[in-house]
PDB file of C-alpha atoms in Angstrom:
ATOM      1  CA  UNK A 335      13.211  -9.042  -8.331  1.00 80.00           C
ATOM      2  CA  UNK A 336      11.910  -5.602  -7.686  1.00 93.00           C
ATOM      3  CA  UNK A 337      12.610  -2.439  -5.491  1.00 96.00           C
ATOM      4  CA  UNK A 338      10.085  -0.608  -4.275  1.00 98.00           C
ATOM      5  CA  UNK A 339      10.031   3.086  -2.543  1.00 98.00           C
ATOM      6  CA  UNK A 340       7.484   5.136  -0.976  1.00 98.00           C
ATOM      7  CA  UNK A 341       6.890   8.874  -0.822  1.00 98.00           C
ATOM      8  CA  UNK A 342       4.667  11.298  -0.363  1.00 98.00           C
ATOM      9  CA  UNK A 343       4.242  11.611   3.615  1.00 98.00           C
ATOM     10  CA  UNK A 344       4.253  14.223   5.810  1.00 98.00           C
ATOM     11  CA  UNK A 345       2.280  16.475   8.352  1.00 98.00           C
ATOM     12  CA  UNK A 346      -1.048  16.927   7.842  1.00 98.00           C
ATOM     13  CA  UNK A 347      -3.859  18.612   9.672  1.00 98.00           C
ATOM     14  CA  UNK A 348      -7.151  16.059  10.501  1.00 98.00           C
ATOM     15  CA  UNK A 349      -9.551  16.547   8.091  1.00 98.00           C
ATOM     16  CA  UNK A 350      -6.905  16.666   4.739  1.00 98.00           C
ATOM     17  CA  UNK A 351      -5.403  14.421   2.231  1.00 98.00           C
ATOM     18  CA  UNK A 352      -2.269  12.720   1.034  1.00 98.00           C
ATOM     19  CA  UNK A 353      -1.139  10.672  -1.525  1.00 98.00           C
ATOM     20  CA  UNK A 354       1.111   8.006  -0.883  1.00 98.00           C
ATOM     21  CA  UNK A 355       3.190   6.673  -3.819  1.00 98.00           C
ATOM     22  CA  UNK A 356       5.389   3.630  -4.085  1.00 98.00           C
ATOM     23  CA  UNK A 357       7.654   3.334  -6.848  1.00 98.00           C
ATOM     24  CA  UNK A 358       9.009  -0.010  -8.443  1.00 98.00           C
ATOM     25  CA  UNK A 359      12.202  -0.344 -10.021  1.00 95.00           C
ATOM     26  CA  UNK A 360      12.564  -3.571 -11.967  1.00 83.00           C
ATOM     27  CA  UNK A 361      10.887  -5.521 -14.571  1.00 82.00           C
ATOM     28  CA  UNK A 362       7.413  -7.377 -14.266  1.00 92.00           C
ATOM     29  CA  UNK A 363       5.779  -4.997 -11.760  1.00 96.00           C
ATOM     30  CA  UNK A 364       2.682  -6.051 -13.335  1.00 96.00           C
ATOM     31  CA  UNK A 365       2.890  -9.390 -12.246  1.00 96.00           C
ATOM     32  CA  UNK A 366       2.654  -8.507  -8.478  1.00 97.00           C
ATOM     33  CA  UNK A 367      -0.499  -8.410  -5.904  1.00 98.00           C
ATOM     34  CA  UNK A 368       0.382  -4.603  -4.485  1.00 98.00           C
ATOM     35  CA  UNK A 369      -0.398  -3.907  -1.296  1.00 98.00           C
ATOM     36  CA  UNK A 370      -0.037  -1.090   1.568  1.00 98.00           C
ATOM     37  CA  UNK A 371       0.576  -1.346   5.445  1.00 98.00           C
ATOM     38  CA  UNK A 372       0.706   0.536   8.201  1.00 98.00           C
ATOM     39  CA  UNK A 373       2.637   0.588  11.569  1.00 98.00           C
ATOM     40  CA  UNK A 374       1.336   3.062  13.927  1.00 98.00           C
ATOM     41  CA  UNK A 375       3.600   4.061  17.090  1.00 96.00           C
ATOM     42  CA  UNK A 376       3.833   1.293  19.824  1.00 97.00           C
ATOM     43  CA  UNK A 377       2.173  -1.255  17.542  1.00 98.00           C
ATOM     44  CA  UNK A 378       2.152  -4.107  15.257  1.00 98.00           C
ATOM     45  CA  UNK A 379       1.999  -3.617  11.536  1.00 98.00           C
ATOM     46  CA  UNK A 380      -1.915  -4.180   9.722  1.00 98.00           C
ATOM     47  CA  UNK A 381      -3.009  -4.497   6.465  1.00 98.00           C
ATOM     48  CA  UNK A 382      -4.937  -1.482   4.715  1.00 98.00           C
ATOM     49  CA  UNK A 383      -5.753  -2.184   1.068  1.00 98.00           C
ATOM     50  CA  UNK A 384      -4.431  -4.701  -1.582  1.00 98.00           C
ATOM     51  CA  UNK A 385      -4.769  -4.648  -5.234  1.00 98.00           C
ATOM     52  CA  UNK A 386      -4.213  -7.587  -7.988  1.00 98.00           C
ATOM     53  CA  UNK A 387      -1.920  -7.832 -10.500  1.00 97.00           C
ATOM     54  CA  UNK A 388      -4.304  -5.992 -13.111  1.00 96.00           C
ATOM     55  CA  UNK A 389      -5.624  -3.049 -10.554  1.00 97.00           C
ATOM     56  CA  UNK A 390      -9.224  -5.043 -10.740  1.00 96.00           C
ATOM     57  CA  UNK A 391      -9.769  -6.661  -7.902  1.00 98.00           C
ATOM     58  CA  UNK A 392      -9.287  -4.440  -4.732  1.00 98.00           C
ATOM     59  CA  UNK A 393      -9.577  -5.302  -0.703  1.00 98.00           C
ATOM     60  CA  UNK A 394      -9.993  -2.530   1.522  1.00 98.00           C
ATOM     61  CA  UNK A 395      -9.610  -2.926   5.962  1.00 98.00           C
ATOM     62  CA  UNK A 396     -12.466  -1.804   7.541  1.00 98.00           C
ATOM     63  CA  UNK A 397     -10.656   0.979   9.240  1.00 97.00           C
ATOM     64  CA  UNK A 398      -9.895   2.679   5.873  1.00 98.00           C
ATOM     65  CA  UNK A 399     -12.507   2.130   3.357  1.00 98.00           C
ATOM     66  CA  UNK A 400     -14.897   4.775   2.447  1.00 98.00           C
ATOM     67  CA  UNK A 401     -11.518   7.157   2.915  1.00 98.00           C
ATOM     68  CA  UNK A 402      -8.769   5.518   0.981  1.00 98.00           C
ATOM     69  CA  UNK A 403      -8.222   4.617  -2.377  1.00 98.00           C
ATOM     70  CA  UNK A 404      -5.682   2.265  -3.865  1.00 98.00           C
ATOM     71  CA  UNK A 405      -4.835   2.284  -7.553  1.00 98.00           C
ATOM     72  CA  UNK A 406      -1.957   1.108  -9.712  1.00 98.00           C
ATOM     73  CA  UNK A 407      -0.442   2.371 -12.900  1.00 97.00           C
ATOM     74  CA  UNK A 408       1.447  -0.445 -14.663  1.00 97.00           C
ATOM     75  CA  UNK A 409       2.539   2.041 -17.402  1.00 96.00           C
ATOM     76  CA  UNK A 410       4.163   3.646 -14.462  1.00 97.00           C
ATOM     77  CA  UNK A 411       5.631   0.873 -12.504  1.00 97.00           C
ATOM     78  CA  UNK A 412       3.537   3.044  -9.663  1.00 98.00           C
ATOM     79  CA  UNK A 413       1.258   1.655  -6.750  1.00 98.00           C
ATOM     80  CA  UNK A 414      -1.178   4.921  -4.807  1.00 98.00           C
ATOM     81  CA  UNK A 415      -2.688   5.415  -2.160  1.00 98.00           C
ATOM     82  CA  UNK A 416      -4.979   8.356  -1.853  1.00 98.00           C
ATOM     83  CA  UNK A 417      -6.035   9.126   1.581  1.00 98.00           C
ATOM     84  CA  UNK A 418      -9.009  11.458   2.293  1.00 98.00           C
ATOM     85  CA  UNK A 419     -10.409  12.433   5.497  1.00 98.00           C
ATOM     86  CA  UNK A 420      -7.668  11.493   7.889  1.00 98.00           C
ATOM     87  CA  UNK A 421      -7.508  11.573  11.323  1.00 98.00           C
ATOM     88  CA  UNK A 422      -4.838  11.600  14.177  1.00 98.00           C
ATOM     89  CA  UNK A 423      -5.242   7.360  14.300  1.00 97.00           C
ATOM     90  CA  UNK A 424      -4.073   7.425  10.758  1.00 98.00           C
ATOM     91  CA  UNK A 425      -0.571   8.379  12.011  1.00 98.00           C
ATOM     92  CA  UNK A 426       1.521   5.539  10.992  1.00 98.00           C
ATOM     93  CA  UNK A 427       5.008   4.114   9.286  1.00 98.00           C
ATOM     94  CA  UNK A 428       3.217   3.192   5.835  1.00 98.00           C
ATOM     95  CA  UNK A 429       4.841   0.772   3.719  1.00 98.00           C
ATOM     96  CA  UNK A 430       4.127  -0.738   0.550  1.00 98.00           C
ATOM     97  CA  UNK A 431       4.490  -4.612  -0.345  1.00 98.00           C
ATOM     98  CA  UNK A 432       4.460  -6.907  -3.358  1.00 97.00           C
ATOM     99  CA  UNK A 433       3.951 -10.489  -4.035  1.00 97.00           C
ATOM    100  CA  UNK A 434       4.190 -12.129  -7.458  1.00 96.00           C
ATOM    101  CA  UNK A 435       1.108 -13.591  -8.866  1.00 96.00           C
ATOM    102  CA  UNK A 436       2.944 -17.027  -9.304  1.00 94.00           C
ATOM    103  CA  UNK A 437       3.080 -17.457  -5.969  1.00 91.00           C
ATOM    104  CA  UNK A 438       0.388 -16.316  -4.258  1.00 94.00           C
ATOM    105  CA  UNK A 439      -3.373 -16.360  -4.425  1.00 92.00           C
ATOM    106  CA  UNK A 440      -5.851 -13.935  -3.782  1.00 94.00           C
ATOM    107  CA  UNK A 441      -5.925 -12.202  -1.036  1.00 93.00           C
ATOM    108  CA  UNK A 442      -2.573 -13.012  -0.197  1.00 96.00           C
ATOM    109  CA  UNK A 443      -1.511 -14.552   2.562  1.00 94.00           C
ATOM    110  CA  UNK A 444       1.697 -12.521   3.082  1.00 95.00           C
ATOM    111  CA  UNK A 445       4.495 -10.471   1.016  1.00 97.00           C
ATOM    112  CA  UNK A 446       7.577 -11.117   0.063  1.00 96.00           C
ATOM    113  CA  UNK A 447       8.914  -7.659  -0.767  1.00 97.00           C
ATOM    114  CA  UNK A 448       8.519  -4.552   1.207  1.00 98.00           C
ATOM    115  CA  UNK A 449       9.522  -0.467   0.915  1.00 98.00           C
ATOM    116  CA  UNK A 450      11.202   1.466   3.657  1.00 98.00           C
ATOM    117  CA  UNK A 451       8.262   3.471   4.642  1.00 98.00           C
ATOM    118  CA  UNK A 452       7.281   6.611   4.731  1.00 98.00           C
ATOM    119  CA  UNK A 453       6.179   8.702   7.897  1.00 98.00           C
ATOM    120  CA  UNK A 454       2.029  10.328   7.742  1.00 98.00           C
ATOM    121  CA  UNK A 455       1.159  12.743  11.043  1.00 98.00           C
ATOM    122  CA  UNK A 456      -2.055  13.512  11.474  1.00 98.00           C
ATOM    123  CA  UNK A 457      -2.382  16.432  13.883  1.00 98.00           C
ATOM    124  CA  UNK A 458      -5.422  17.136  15.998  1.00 91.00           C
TER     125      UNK A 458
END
């Protein structure tokens, strides 16, 4: 029911910024819970931020709040994720995932549609 692409990775120094952006192609992207996940080398996948359907309700992990920011812009068909202040443990596969609303609750329990990822290295 819907596509979805990240970009906006790359090299960065510890210390900077990116902003991660994952890009929906169909209809009814407002009607998903958006989230964002992260795979660093050599381990499992972990949850970092989700956001409901109407960019209102937002749950951060521990390990990222205070430095990351997820937003949505339905216009758009967009999801975000600014990152501030990263370090070298930020370096990670980062994908983003959607569940429709009609079949989930909040927080979800799990995703149904993922992106390809996109690569972040934090140096230093």
């Amino acid at each position: 029911q819907v596509q979805l692409v990240e970009s906006g990775g790359g090299s960065v120094q510890a210390g900077g910024s990116l902003r991660l952006s994952c890009a929906a192609s169909g209809r009814d992207f407002s009607n998903y819970i958006m989230g964002w996940f992260r795979q660093p080398p050599g381990k499992e996948r972990a949850f970092i931020a989700a956001i409901n359907s109407r960019g209102i309700i937002i749950n951060y992990a521990d390990s990222v709040k205070g430095r990351f920011t997820i937003s949505r812009d339905n216009a758009k068909n967009t999801l975000y994720l600014q990152m501030n202040s990263l370090k070298p443990e930020d370096t990670a596969v980062y994908y983003c995932a959607g569940q429709p609303v009609y079949r989930s609750t909040w927080p979800p329990k799990q995703y149904d549609y993922w992106g390809q990822g996109t690569q972040v290295t934090v140096s230093s």
